[in-house]
Coordinates of C-alpha atoms and ligand atoms in Angstrom, one line a residue:
M224 CA -81.3 -42.3 17.9
N225 CA -83.0 -40.8 14.9
S226 CA -81.2 -38.6 12.5
G227 CA -82.4 -35.3 14.1
E228 CA -80.9 -36.4 17.4
I229 CA -77.7 -37.4 15.8
V230 CA -77.3 -34.0 14.1
S231 CA -78.0 -32.1 17.3
R232 CA -75.6 -34.3 19.3
L233 CA -72.9 -33.7 16.7
R234 CA -73.5 -29.9 17.1
E235 CA -73.1 -30.3 20.9
L236 CA -69.9 -32.2 20.4
G237 CA -68.5 -29.4 18.3
D238 CA -69.3 -26.9 21.1
A239 CA -68.0 -29.2 23.8
F240 CA -64.7 -29.5 22.0
K241 CA -64.3 -25.7 21.9
A242 CA -65.0 -25.6 25.6
D243 CA -62.5 -28.4 26.4
L244 CA -59.8 -26.7 24.3
K245 CA -59.6 -23.8 26.8
S246 CA -57.9 -26.0 29.4
R247 CA -55.2 -27.3 27.0
E248 CA -51.9 -25.6 27.1
S249 CA -49.7 -27.5 24.7
E250 CA -49.8 -28.7 21.1
M251 CA -49.7 -32.3 22.4
D252 CA -52.6 -31.8 24.7
I253 CA -54.7 -30.3 21.9
R254 CA -53.9 -33.1 19.5
A255 CA -54.8 -35.7 22.2
L256 CA -58.2 -33.9 22.7
Q257 CA -58.8 -33.9 19.0
A258 CA -58.1 -37.6 18.9
A259 CA -60.4 -38.3 21.8
Y260 CA -63.2 -36.5 19.8
L261 CA -62.4 -37.7 16.3
G262 CA -60.4 -41.0 16.8
G263 CA -61.7 -44.6 16.5
K264 CA -63.0 -44.6 20.1
G265 CA -64.5 -41.1 20.0
E266 CA -68.2 -40.3 20.0
V267 CA -68.1 -38.8 16.5
T268 CA -66.9 -42.1 15.1
A269 CA -69.6 -44.0 17.0
L270 CA -72.2 -41.6 15.6
R271 CA -70.8 -42.1 12.1
K272 CA -71.3 -45.9 12.5
M273 CA -75.1 -45.3 12.9
L274 CA -75.2 -43.8 9.4
G275 CA -76.0 -47.3 8.0
K276 CA -79.1 -47.6 10.1
I277 CA -80.9 -44.4 9.2
P278 CA -83.2 -44.1 6.2
A279 CA -81.4 -43.4 3.0
E280 CA -83.0 -40.1 2.3
E281 CA -81.8 -38.6 5.6
R282 CA -78.2 -39.8 5.2
R283 CA -77.2 -36.7 3.3
T284 CA -78.1 -34.3 6.1
V285 CA -76.4 -36.5 8.8
G286 CA -73.3 -37.0 6.5
Q287 CA -73.1 -33.2 6.1
A288 CA -73.3 -32.7 9.9
L289 CA -70.6 -35.3 10.4
N290 CA -68.3 -33.5 8.0
D291 CA -69.1 -30.1 9.6
V292 CA -68.2 -31.3 13.1
K293 CA -65.0 -32.9 11.9
D294 CA -64.1 -29.6 10.1
R295 CA -65.0 -27.4 13.1
I296 CA -62.9 -29.6 15.5
E297 CA -59.8 -29.6 13.1
K298 CA -60.0 -25.9 12.5
A299 CA -60.4 -25.1 16.2
A300 CA -57.4 -27.3 17.1
T301 CA -55.2 -25.8 14.4
S302 CA -56.0 -22.2 15.3
A303 CA -55.5 -23.0 19.1
I304 CA -52.1 -24.4 18.2
D305 CA -51.2 -21.4 16.1
I306 CA -52.1 -19.0 19.0
L307 CA -50.0 -21.1 21.4
K308 CA -47.0 -21.0 19.0
E309 CA -47.2 -17.3 18.4
G310 CA -47.4 -16.6 22.2
A311 CA -44.4 -18.9 22.7
S312 CA -42.3 -17.2 20.0
R313 CA -43.1 -13.7 21.4
E314 CA -42.2 -14.9 24.8
Y315 CA -39.0 -16.4 23.4
L316 CA -38.1 -13.2 21.6
E317 CA -38.8 -11.1 24.7
R318 CA -36.6 -13.3 26.8
H319 CA -33.7 -13.7 24.3
V320 CA -33.7 -10.7 22.0
D321 CA -33.2 -7.1 23.1
L322 CA -35.8 -5.4 20.9
T323 CA -34.6 -2.0 22.0
L324 CA -31.2 -2.4 20.3
P325 CA -30.7 -0.1 17.3
G326 CA -30.8 -1.9 13.9
R327 CA -27.7 -2.8 11.9
V328 CA -27.0 -0.1 9.3
P329 CA -25.6 -1.4 6.0
T330 CA -22.1 -0.1 5.4
V331 CA -21.8 2.5 2.8
G332 CA -18.8 3.1 0.7
S333 CA -16.7 6.2 1.0
L334 CA -14.1 8.1 -1.0
H335 CA -10.5 6.8 -0.9
P336 CA -8.4 9.2 1.3
L337 CA -6.2 10.0 -1.8
S338 CA -9.3 10.9 -3.7
I339 CA -10.5 13.2 -0.9
V340 CA -7.2 15.0 -0.8
M341 CA -6.9 15.1 -4.6
Y342 CA -10.4 16.7 -4.9
D343 CA -9.6 19.2 -2.2
I344 CA -6.4 20.3 -3.9
V345 CA -8.1 20.5 -7.4
D346 CA -10.9 22.5 -5.8
I347 CA -8.5 25.1 -4.6
F348 CA -7.0 25.6 -8.0
V349 CA -10.4 25.6 -9.7
S350 CA -11.4 28.4 -7.3
M351 CA -8.4 30.3 -8.7
G352 CA -9.6 29.8 -12.2
F353 CA -7.7 26.8 -13.4
D354 CA -9.3 24.2 -15.7
V355 CA -8.9 20.5 -15.1
V356 CA -7.3 18.4 -17.9
S357 CA -5.8 14.9 -18.2
G358 CA -3.4 12.9 -20.3
P359 CA -2.5 9.2 -20.9
E360 CA -0.7 7.1 -18.3
V361 CA 1.1 5.1 -21.1
E362 CA 3.2 7.8 -22.7
T363 CA 5.7 8.2 -25.4
D364 CA 9.4 8.9 -24.6
Y365 CA 8.8 12.2 -26.5
Y366 CA 6.1 13.6 -24.2
N367 CA 7.6 12.2 -21.0
F368 CA 11.2 13.3 -21.7
G369 CA 12.1 14.6 -25.2
A370 CA 9.6 17.5 -25.4
L371 CA 10.4 18.4 -21.8
N372 CA 14.0 19.2 -22.7
F373 CA 15.5 15.9 -21.3
P374 CA 18.3 15.4 -23.9
D375 CA 18.9 11.7 -25.0
D376 CA 21.2 9.9 -22.5
H377 CA 21.1 12.9 -20.2
P378 CA 21.6 11.8 -16.6
A379 CA 18.4 13.7 -15.7
R380 CA 16.5 10.7 -17.1
D381 CA 18.0 8.7 -14.2
M382 CA 16.3 11.0 -11.7
Q383 CA 13.1 9.2 -12.7
D384 CA 13.4 5.4 -12.6
T385 CA 11.3 4.6 -15.5
F386 CA 9.1 1.6 -16.3
F387 CA 9.6 1.1 -20.0
I388 CA 7.1 -0.6 -22.2
K389 CA 9.3 -0.3 -25.3
E390 CA 12.7 1.0 -24.4
G391 CA 13.2 4.5 -25.9
R392 CA 9.6 4.6 -27.3
T393 CA 6.7 3.9 -24.8
L394 CA 6.7 4.0 -21.1
L395 CA 4.5 4.5 -18.0
R396 CA 4.7 8.2 -17.4
T397 CA 7.0 9.1 -14.6
H398 CA 5.3 12.4 -13.9
T399 CA 2.3 14.4 -15.0
S400 CA 4.5 17.0 -16.8
P401 CA 3.9 15.4 -20.3
V402 CA 0.3 16.9 -19.9
Q403 CA 2.0 20.3 -20.0
V404 CA 3.2 19.6 -23.5
R405 CA 0.0 18.0 -24.7
T406 CA -2.0 21.0 -23.4
M407 CA 0.3 23.6 -24.9
Q408 CA 0.1 21.8 -28.3
S409 CA -3.7 21.5 -28.2
R410 CA -5.1 24.6 -26.4
S411 CA -4.9 28.2 -27.3
L412 CA -3.3 30.8 -25.1
P413 CA -3.6 31.9 -22.4
I414 CA -3.5 28.5 -20.6
K415 CA -4.3 27.9 -17.0
V416 CA -4.8 24.2 -16.1
V417 CA -4.2 21.5 -13.5
A418 CA -3.8 17.8 -14.5
P419 CA -4.3 15.3 -11.7
G420 CA -3.3 11.7 -12.3
V421 CA -1.4 8.5 -11.6
V422 CA 2.4 8.3 -12.3
Y423 CA 4.8 5.4 -12.0
R424 CA 8.4 5.0 -10.9
R425 CA 10.7 2.1 -10.0
D426 CA 10.8 3.1 -6.4
D427 CA 9.6 1.1 -3.4
D428 CA 10.0 1.9 0.3
P429 CA 7.9 3.3 3.2
T430 CA 7.7 6.7 1.6
H431 CA 7.7 5.7 -2.1
S432 CA 5.2 3.6 -4.0
P433 CA 5.8 2.4 -7.6
M434 CA 2.4 4.0 -8.4
F435 CA 1.5 7.4 -6.9
L436 CA -0.5 10.5 -7.6
Q437 CA 0.6 13.9 -8.8
I438 CA -1.1 17.1 -9.8
E439 CA 0.5 19.2 -12.5
G440 CA -0.1 22.9 -12.8
L441 CA 0.5 25.0 -15.8
L442 CA 0.0 28.7 -16.5
V443 CA 1.1 30.4 -19.7
D444 CA 0.4 34.0 -20.7
E445 CA 2.0 37.3 -21.4
G446 CA 3.9 38.8 -18.5
V447 CA 3.9 35.8 -16.2
T448 CA 6.7 36.1 -13.6
F449 CA 8.2 34.1 -10.7
A450 CA 6.2 36.3 -8.4
H451 CA 3.0 34.8 -9.9
L452 CA 4.3 31.3 -9.2
K453 CA 5.1 32.2 -5.6
G454 CA 1.7 33.9 -5.1
V455 CA -0.3 31.0 -6.5
L456 CA 1.7 28.3 -4.6
S457 CA 1.7 30.2 -1.3
A458 CA -2.1 30.8 -1.6
F459 CA -2.5 27.1 -2.2
I460 CA -0.3 25.9 0.7
H461 CA -2.0 28.3 3.1
Q462 CA -5.4 27.0 2.1
I463 CA -4.5 23.4 2.4
F464 CA -2.3 23.5 5.5
G465 CA -3.5 26.7 7.3
R466 CA -2.6 30.3 7.3
D467 CA 0.3 30.0 9.8
V468 CA 2.3 27.2 8.1
K469 CA 5.8 28.3 7.0
L470 CA 7.0 27.5 3.5
R471 CA 10.2 28.0 1.6
F472 CA 11.3 28.0 -2.1
R473 CA 14.5 26.1 -2.4
P474 CA 16.6 26.4 -5.7
S475 CA 16.5 23.1 -7.6
F476 CA 16.9 21.7 -11.1
F477 CA 14.4 20.3 -13.7
P478 CA 15.3 20.2 -17.4
F479 CA 12.0 21.8 -18.3
T480 CA 12.0 24.8 -16.0
E481 CA 14.5 27.6 -15.5
P482 CA 14.8 28.8 -12.8
S483 CA 13.5 25.8 -10.8
A484 CA 12.4 25.6 -7.2
E485 CA 11.2 22.9 -4.8
V486 CA 8.8 24.0 -2.2
D487 CA 9.1 22.7 1.4
I488 CA 6.7 23.3 4.2
E489 CA 7.6 23.3 7.9
C490 CA 7.2 19.8 9.2
I491 CA 3.6 19.4 10.5
A492 CA 4.6 16.8 13.0
C493 CA 7.4 18.6 14.9
R494 CA 6.7 22.2 13.8
G495 CA 10.2 22.5 12.4
R496 CA 12.2 21.1 15.4
G497 CA 13.2 18.0 13.5
C498 CA 11.8 14.5 13.8
R499 CA 11.7 11.2 11.9
L500 CA 9.0 12.3 9.5
C501 CA 11.2 15.1 8.2
S502 CA 14.5 13.3 8.6
Q503 CA 15.5 15.8 11.3
S504 CA 15.5 18.6 8.8
G505 CA 12.3 20.4 10.1
W506 CA 11.1 20.7 6.4
I507 CA 9.1 18.5 4.1
E508 CA 9.3 18.8 0.3
I509 CA 5.9 18.8 -1.3
L510 CA 6.3 20.0 -4.8
G511 CA 8.6 20.9 -7.7
S512 CA 8.1 24.0 -9.8
G513 CA 9.7 26.6 -12.0
M514 CA 9.4 29.0 -14.9
I515 CA 8.9 27.1 -18.1
D516 CA 12.1 26.7 -20.0
P517 CA 12.0 28.7 -23.3
A518 CA 13.0 25.5 -25.1
V519 CA 9.8 23.8 -23.9
L520 CA 7.7 26.7 -25.1
E521 CA 9.4 26.6 -28.5
E522 CA 8.8 22.9 -28.8
S523 CA 5.1 23.7 -28.6
S524 CA 5.4 26.6 -31.1
I525 CA 4.9 29.2 -28.4
D526 CA 7.0 32.3 -28.8
P527 CA 9.2 32.6 -25.6
E528 CA 9.9 36.3 -26.4
R529 CA 6.2 37.1 -26.0
Y530 CA 4.9 34.4 -23.6
T531 CA 6.2 33.1 -20.3
G532 CA 4.7 30.7 -17.8
F533 CA 5.2 28.6 -14.8
A534 CA 4.6 25.0 -13.9
F535 CA 4.5 22.9 -10.8
G536 CA 4.0 19.2 -9.9
L537 CA 2.9 18.2 -6.5
G538 CA 2.8 14.8 -4.7
V539 CA -0.7 14.0 -3.6
D540 CA 0.4 11.0 -1.4
R541 CA 2.9 13.2 0.5
I542 CA 0.2 15.8 1.2
A543 CA -2.2 13.2 2.3
M544 CA 0.4 11.7 4.7
L545 CA 0.8 15.2 6.2
R546 CA -2.9 15.9 6.3
Y547 CA -3.7 12.6 8.0
E548 CA -0.9 12.6 10.6
G549 CA 0.1 9.1 11.8
I550 CA 0.1 7.5 8.4
T551 CA 3.7 6.3 8.4
S552 CA 3.7 4.2 5.3
I553 CA 2.5 5.2 1.8
K554 CA 1.7 1.6 1.3
L555 CA -1.4 1.9 3.4
F556 CA -3.0 3.9 0.6
Y557 CA -2.6 1.1 -1.9
E558 CA -3.4 -2.0 0.2
N559 CA -7.1 -1.1 0.3
D560 CA -7.7 -2.6 3.8
P561 CA -11.3 -1.7 4.6
R562 CA -10.3 -1.1 8.3
F563 CA -7.9 1.6 7.0
L564 CA -10.2 3.1 4.4
G565 CA -13.2 3.2 6.8
C566 CA -11.3 5.8 8.9
F567 CA -11.8 8.5 6.2
R568 CA -15.6 8.4 6.0
R569 CA -16.9 11.9 6.1
Ligands
LIG121 N1 7.6 16.7 -12.9 C1 8.5 17.0 -11.8 C2 8.6 15.8 -10.9 O1 7.9 14.9 -11.0 C3 7.9 18.1 -10.9 C4 7.8 19.4 -11.6 C5 6.6 19.7 -12.3 C6 8.8 20.4 -11.6 C7 6.5 21.0 -13.0 C8 8.7 21.6 -12.2 C9 7.6 21.9 -12.9 O2 9.5 15.7 -10.1

């Protein structure tokens, strides 16, 4: 064979390999075919052995043709295998994976139920023209008790089981009422604010948590009467619980208000008939309120002869438990179990 014949035979082998490939259906078959063409016993190798016998100046062309055919065969084998694999994986997917299923949506966070209720309550007061203010959770005895007319050693202090940091000096605020004093001492009159925030008491049972949320309300101006207090709180309760819910003002006592009243609403669960939620009374207490005691106004250098005001403090957790019927323990709000929190996604 001369070099021209070798070159054209090599080209034929390349074409023949491509034709043979068509009947091969597995990677193993393809690799075997490739070995038959390129391996030690294959024709390409036999042709390569003839390289020594051809004139030196023609070796280059033949060598090039040898490399080309080897390249063509390898590339054709690899691409045939790729096509087989792709077909196999598509077939596998079609058999094992339901491509019509909807995708997995990443979970998105949501507001805590207490935040939802707190924002709703604050929004109602903001719509009535109240500003939103805040105060520190670590308070002094003065703001939490003294300035609010709790005399030293007065039993009223026992009403609020206090976490002291330094006995008689600093403590975790037991209510948001200290913000009343801070606001009256820092803002000019008239004052119309709400102060949402966390408070702490040594109390721990299904309806009491050592940490809970309150919203304080304070309005001071000339000519403010108990009728204003009733009007604002009734409007608030009707907005949050509905027009037809019954409420009552029940005489009570707080050292910093006179007169004082607690507000109860008709039990949402039993509509006033009496159940476990309302301890069979038919009523549920949701806030404390009253006309600001003149002594408290004087403590903040406000003339009680000229100005009057009212204040209220409402329990956000209690309202949230009523709003989301079926929450029987306040603890659920503070355990942060995602299965519970996920129920309040809006
Ligand atoms: N601070 C009182 C409490 O926590 C509630 C209250 C606030 C009462 C304002 C009257 C006026 O029980």
